[in-house]
Each structure stands twice: as C-alpha cells, then as structure tokens.
Short mmCIF file of C-alpha atoms in Angstrom, two decimals:
data_model
loop_
_atom_site.label_atom_id
_atom_site.label_comp_id
_atom_site.label_asym_id
_atom_site.label_seq_id
_atom_site.Cartn_x
_atom_site.Cartn_y
_atom_site.Cartn_z
CA MET P 1293 0.37 0.16 0.36
CA GLU P 1294 1.00 3.84 -0.16
CA ILE P 1295 0.34 6.30 0.40
CA MET P 1296 1.68 10.19 -0.63
CA HIS P 1297 1.56 12.86 2.34
CA LYS P 1298 2.46 16.17 1.46
CA ALA P 1299 4.24 18.22 4.30
CA SER P 1300 4.36 22.08 5.40
CA SER P 1301 7.56 21.84 3.73
CA SER P 1302 6.65 21.62 0.19
CA LEU P 1303 8.36 18.41 0.72
CA SER P 1304 5.95 15.42 -0.60
CA CYS P 1305 6.78 11.61 0.50
CA LYS P 1306 6.46 8.10 -0.89
CA ILE P 1307 6.02 6.41 1.90
CA SER P 1308 5.76 1.83 1.52
CA PHE P 1309 4.34 -0.50 3.70
CA PHE P 1310 5.61 -3.09 3.06
CA PRO P 1311 3.98 -6.81 4.89
CA SER P 1312 6.34 -9.10 6.71
CA PRO P 1313 6.74 -12.90 5.59
CA ASP P 1314 4.34 -13.56 9.32
CA ASN P 1315 1.08 -11.86 7.68
CA ILE P 1316 1.73 -12.74 4.03
CA VAL P 1317 -1.54 -15.40 3.03
CA SER P 1318 -1.51 -16.42 -0.49
CA PRO P 1319 -4.34 -17.23 -2.89
CA ARG P 1320 -3.38 -20.67 -3.77
CA THR P 1321 -4.27 -21.19 0.12
CA LEU P 1322 -6.86 -19.31 0.41
CA ALA P 1323 -8.56 -20.77 -1.57
CA THR P 1324 -7.55 -24.37 -0.64
CA PRO P 1325 -10.37 -26.09 2.09
CA PHE P 1326 -9.78 -27.04 5.27
CA ARG P 1327 -10.86 -29.85 7.35
CA HIS P 1328 -10.45 -29.89 10.84
CA SER P 1329 -9.24 -33.54 10.97
CA SER P 1330 -5.25 -33.57 12.60
CA ALA P 1331 -4.24 -36.06 9.91
CA SER P 1332 -5.95 -33.30 6.88
CA SER P 1333 -4.35 -30.23 9.46
CA ASN P 1334 -0.11 -31.27 9.50
CA SER P 1335 -0.83 -31.38 5.95
CA GLN P 1336 -2.65 -28.40 5.35
CA LEU P 1337 0.19 -26.94 7.39
CA GLN P 1338 2.93 -27.91 5.41
CA GLN P 1339 0.90 -27.07 2.07
CA LEU P 1340 0.75 -23.51 3.80
CA GLN P 1341 4.26 -22.92 4.63
CA LEU P 1342 5.61 -24.73 1.15
CA ASN P 1343 3.54 -21.00 -0.82
CA ARG P 1344 4.45 -19.11 1.60
CA SER P 1345 8.08 -19.75 0.27
CA LYS P 1346 6.61 -19.92 -3.22
CA ASP P 1347 5.14 -15.98 -2.86
CA TYR P 1348 6.31 -14.88 -0.29
CA ARG P 1349 9.61 -11.71 -2.54
CA PRO P 1350 11.43 -10.09 0.19
CA ALA P 1351 11.26 -7.03 0.96
CA ARG P 1352 12.90 -3.54 0.30
CA SER P 1353 13.58 -1.01 3.02
CA PRO P 1354 9.30 -0.66 4.97
CA LEU P 1355 10.04 3.45 4.04
CA ARG P 1356 11.18 5.34 1.15
CA CYS P 1357 10.90 8.35 0.71
CA THR P 1358 11.65 10.82 -2.43
CA ALA P 1359 11.53 14.52 -2.05
CA SER P 1360 10.65 17.36 -5.00
CA ASP P 1361 10.56 20.68 -4.70
CA SER P 1362 7.32 22.28 -5.44
CA VAL P 1363 7.70 25.71 -3.88
CA LYS P 1364 6.71 28.07 -7.05
CA ARG P 1365 8.04 32.09 -6.98
CA GLN P 1366 4.60 34.91 -7.38
CA GLU P 1367 5.64 37.18 -10.40
CA MET P 1368 5.24 40.61 -9.85
CA ALA P 1369 2.79 41.72 -12.36
CA GLY P 1370 4.07 44.83 -12.90
CA LYS P 1371 4.95 48.60 -11.76
CA ASP P 1372 4.21 49.63 -8.15
CA GLY P 1373 0.92 49.27 -6.84
CA GLN P 1374 -0.45 47.62 -9.67
CA ASP P 1375 0.28 43.86 -8.92
CA SER P 1376 -2.26 41.40 -8.02
CA ARG P 1377 -1.67 40.67 -4.66
CA ILE P 1378 -2.52 44.43 -3.76
CA GLN P 1379 -6.25 43.80 -3.84
CA LYS P 1380 -6.25 40.78 -1.65
CA ILE P 1381 -4.21 42.75 1.20
CA SER P 1382 -6.94 46.01 0.78
CA SER P 1383 -9.77 43.87 1.13
CA ALA P 1384 -8.40 41.96 3.96
CA ILE P 1385 -7.92 45.50 6.06
CA ARG P 1386 -10.52 46.28 7.73
CA VAL P 1387 -11.71 50.23 8.43
CA ILE P 1388 -13.92 50.61 11.65
CA PRO P 1389 -15.78 54.00 12.79
CA ASP P 1390 -15.00 56.28 14.75
CA PHE P 1391 -12.48 54.89 16.78
CA PRO P 1392 -10.50 55.84 19.41
CA LYS P 1393 -12.31 58.90 19.22
CA PRO P 1394 -15.99 60.50 16.72
CA GLY P 1395 -14.50 60.94 13.61
CA ILE P 1396 -11.59 58.90 12.47
CA MET P 1397 -11.56 55.83 10.77
CA PHE P 1398 -9.59 53.20 12.18
CA GLN P 1399 -6.88 51.30 9.38
CA ASP P 1400 -7.45 47.50 11.56
CA ILE P 1401 -4.85 45.74 10.64
CA THR P 1402 -5.85 42.21 12.88
CA THR P 1403 -7.69 41.11 10.12
CA LEU P 1404 -5.23 41.55 7.25
CA LEU P 1405 -3.11 39.07 9.79
CA LEU P 1406 -5.64 36.31 9.59
CA ASP P 1407 -5.58 35.86 6.51
CA THR P 1408 -2.27 33.80 5.93
CA LYS P 1409 -1.54 34.10 1.91
CA ALA P 1410 -2.39 37.81 2.15
CA PHE P 1411 -0.45 38.45 4.81
CA ARG P 1412 2.49 36.53 3.69
CA ASP P 1413 2.06 38.03 0.14
CA THR P 1414 1.97 41.86 2.59
CA ILE P 1415 5.63 40.62 3.52
CA ASP P 1416 7.13 38.99 0.14
CA LEU P 1417 5.75 42.49 -1.79
CA PHE P 1418 8.09 43.96 0.63
CA VAL P 1419 11.00 41.27 0.56
CA GLU P 1420 10.97 41.06 -3.11
CA ARG P 1421 11.53 45.40 -3.15
CA TYR P 1422 14.60 45.39 -0.99
CA LYS P 1423 16.21 41.98 -0.77
CA ASP P 1424 18.87 43.79 -3.54
CA LYS P 1425 18.92 47.18 -2.66
CA ASP P 1426 22.19 46.57 0.50
CA ILE P 1427 20.07 46.95 3.73
CA SER P 1428 21.81 46.42 6.86
CA VAL P 1429 19.46 47.45 9.03
CA VAL P 1430 15.00 47.51 9.30
CA ALA P 1431 14.01 49.75 12.05
CA GLY P 1432 10.07 48.95 13.08
CA ILE P 1433 8.83 52.36 14.56
CA GLU P 1434 6.46 50.54 17.36
CA ALA P 1435 4.07 49.18 17.75
CA ARG P 1436 2.80 47.39 14.61
CA GLY P 1437 6.28 48.02 13.32
CA PHE P 1438 7.57 45.10 14.81
CA ILE P 1439 4.82 42.94 13.45
CA PHE P 1440 6.12 43.61 10.12
CA GLY P 1441 9.81 44.66 10.15
CA PRO P 1442 11.04 41.63 11.34
CA PRO P 1443 10.12 38.64 8.86
CA ILE P 1444 11.20 41.30 6.56
CA ALA P 1445 14.56 41.58 7.91
CA LEU P 1446 15.10 37.75 7.69
CA ALA P 1447 14.16 37.57 4.32
CA ILE P 1448 16.01 39.74 3.33
CA GLY P 1449 19.04 39.20 5.89
CA ALA P 1450 19.55 42.65 7.79
CA LYS P 1451 19.15 42.98 11.86
CA PHE P 1452 15.94 44.13 13.68
CA VAL P 1453 16.20 47.47 14.97
CA PRO P 1454 13.03 48.59 16.98
CA MET P 1455 11.92 52.03 17.70
CA ARG P 1456 10.15 52.78 21.06
CA LYS P 1457 8.09 54.81 22.87
CA PRO P 1458 10.27 56.46 26.27
CA ASN P 1459 11.12 53.98 29.13
CA LYS P 1460 10.55 50.88 26.81
CA LEU P 1461 14.61 50.40 26.26
CA PRO P 1462 16.88 48.58 28.92
CA GLY P 1463 19.59 50.39 28.30
CA GLU P 1464 21.34 53.49 27.01
CA VAL P 1465 19.05 55.16 24.61
CA ILE P 1466 19.03 58.02 22.19
CA SER P 1467 16.43 59.90 21.30
CA GLU P 1468 14.49 62.36 19.13
CA GLU P 1469 11.28 64.46 19.62
CA TYR P 1470 8.30 65.01 17.47
CA SER P 1471 5.64 66.79 17.74
CA LEU P 1472 1.63 65.06 18.39
CA GLU P 1473 -1.00 66.96 17.92
CA TYR P 1474 -1.44 67.96 20.93
CA GLY P 1475 2.48 67.95 22.77
CA THR P 1476 5.18 65.66 22.58
CA ASP P 1477 6.25 63.11 22.23
CA LYS P 1478 9.65 61.42 21.67
CA MET P 1479 11.32 58.28 19.96
CA GLU P 1480 13.80 55.69 21.47
CA MET P 1481 16.40 53.43 20.34
CA HIS P 1482 19.47 51.65 21.98
CA VAL P 1483 22.55 53.16 21.48
CA GLY P 1484 25.16 50.77 19.89
CA ALA P 1485 22.58 49.40 17.55
CA VAL P 1486 23.44 50.71 14.87
CA GLU P 1487 26.17 51.89 13.03
CA ALA P 1488 27.58 54.90 10.83
CA GLY P 1489 27.98 54.62 7.41
CA GLU P 1490 24.47 51.20 7.02
CA ARG P 1491 21.72 51.16 4.78
CA ALA P 1492 18.50 51.37 6.69
CA LEU P 1493 14.94 50.47 5.94
CA ILE P 1494 12.29 52.10 8.08
CA ILE P 1495 8.60 50.20 8.67
CA ASP P 1496 4.85 50.90 9.92
CA ASP P 1497 1.47 50.11 9.20
CA LEU P 1498 0.69 53.36 8.43
CA ILE P 1499 1.98 57.01 7.58
CA ALA P 1500 -0.93 59.45 8.45
CA THR P 1501 0.53 63.13 9.34
CA GLY P 1502 3.77 61.65 8.78
CA GLY P 1503 5.65 62.39 12.49
CA THR P 1504 6.45 59.24 13.36
CA LEU P 1505 8.26 58.67 10.19
CA CYS P 1506 10.37 61.90 10.70
CA ALA P 1507 11.31 60.89 14.16
CA ALA P 1508 13.05 57.77 13.57
CA ILE P 1509 14.92 59.26 10.54
CA ARG P 1510 16.23 61.98 12.20
CA LEU P 1511 17.26 59.24 14.98
CA LEU P 1512 19.01 57.59 12.32
CA GLU P 1513 20.63 60.46 10.52
CA ARG P 1514 22.07 61.48 13.63
CA VAL P 1515 24.10 57.90 13.83
CA GLY P 1516 25.26 57.97 10.43
CA VAL P 1517 22.60 55.71 9.08
CA HIS P 1518 22.00 56.00 5.13
CA VAL P 1519 17.76 56.18 5.50
CA VAL P 1520 17.64 54.50 1.68
CA GLU P 1521 13.23 54.50 2.40
CA CYS P 1522 10.15 54.00 4.44
CA ALA P 1523 7.44 51.87 4.06
CA CYS P 1524 4.42 51.31 5.46
CA VAL P 1525 1.33 48.69 4.00
CA ILE P 1526 -1.44 51.79 4.48
CA GLU P 1527 -1.24 55.60 3.38
CA LEU P 1528 -3.64 58.27 4.63
CA PRO P 1529 -3.21 60.66 1.74
CA GLU P 1530 -5.33 63.05 2.66
CA LEU P 1531 -3.62 63.83 6.36
CA LYS P 1532 -0.63 64.91 3.48
CA GLY P 1533 2.70 62.88 6.11
CA ARG P 1534 4.25 62.51 3.08
CA GLU P 1535 4.82 66.12 2.47
CA ARG P 1536 6.11 65.83 6.13
CA LEU P 1537 9.49 63.64 4.87
CA GLY P 1538 10.45 66.25 2.02
CA ASP P 1539 12.82 64.25 0.03
CA LYS P 1540 12.86 60.97 1.95
CA PRO P 1541 11.90 58.12 -0.60
CA LEU P 1542 7.82 56.35 1.02
CA PHE P 1543 6.43 53.11 -0.32
CA VAL P 1544 3.65 51.71 0.46
CA LEU P 1545 1.02 49.32 -0.79
CA VAL P 1546 -2.44 50.31 -0.22
CA ASN P 1547 -4.30 53.61 0.59
CA GLY P 1548 -6.77 53.97 3.41
CA ALA P 1549 -10.15 55.08 4.11
#
C-alpha cells in the first residue's frame, strides 16, 4: 500500500508499506479447503509453509522517501501598486469608524494578519522590493512596525532594530522628540544598535501625518545611518504625511479610507 504525504515544507514524501512474511497468505492457500481432521491439519500446515516460501518475495526497505521542490515563486505583475496581490491585501484590512474617537476611520490590520495568504503576500512584496538594495538595518516603529519588520529583516538578511516609546528600552538610549496634535512625544533607540554608514529601511503599518516616520529618520541620521526608504502597508493621503518626509522616498501598498 502506498500513501502520499505532503508536508508543510513543500516536500512530497512517498511512503510504501510492505507486509512482513508472517502476515502473507497466498491466494492458493485461501482457495484450499480446510478440514478439521488431525491428519489433514498437518498436511495443510505443510502446504501453507510451502506456499509461503513460493509466494513471498523479499521486501524492500519499509520506508521510501523521495523529495521534490514544489515551491514556485510568484512574479510581480508590473509597476508598484499594480501587483495582482494588492487588491487581496486591501480587502483584508478592516476599517472601523469612530475609533478610538469620533471622526476617526481606524485601519485595522488584525484582519490582515488572520488571512495567511494576504499576510504572506504583504511581506513578500516588501522583500521583493528591498532584497537587492544592500540594506543592513530594518527599523520598526512601535508597535505595529514590530509585526512587519522582523520577517522582512530576516528575509533580506538585515538586523531588526526596534524604535520604541520612552522608557521601554532597558539599556542606554538615544532619543528624538517629535510633535503630536497636542504636545510632544519621544522615540528611542538603543545606543550601539546601529553603526555609522549602515543602510536602513524604516517600516510601519501606516503613515498618517508622518510625525513618527520623521522622528525615526532624524534619529537614525543623527548616528550616521543612511535611510534608504520608508515603507508602510497603508497611507492616508488626505493627511499629507508624505509631504513631511521631504525628499525621503516612501513606499506604500494601499491607500486607506
């Protein structure tokens, strides 16, 4: 009996089970009438052993496994924003009105994370864009930048650096203040996490007014890091956060409501 087993590692494993000699019964043996006399019992036992010796063929190894690569790379459909995966990603993001306060249309990425295909496509699109740009640092902005940043960093061979809110990092930090709608806030990074001359990508889930991205850019550039680009899953164009970045490139996948 043969069973095909497909593992999550995209390897096909073919397992063959071969019966042991003690479990084989010859078709001819099955066809032989059985009589309950003592004389015929010995005769039939001898016949059964003879048939087994004729019909049994030495079994091969009980487990045979062959691997084949079944992974196929998805190709980009064309220019940025025209990829066939973009619509799936956009439809996986839930918009919740009046959260966290009236008038706010909250872009909820948790539904994107529940869709494994859309989530993987999101990461793949970023990886395809940055894998050949000699990036050594992926800086993720707290908190949702921590979701997308690490898998991108691992895929392109870069280190992940968390950009955190005040008093969240245990070691010595360098900080950058930035403006909010009412008041100010700070962004912090561990001293020694990056080195002068490194090339960085800054990642977050969404750009609204652009304040946190600007702070992250200034923080990295203060220690001599070259920021190659900023990347977000969602942009809210009406808030004009892109304009605050000046000449710093910004790459986004979808526009929010």
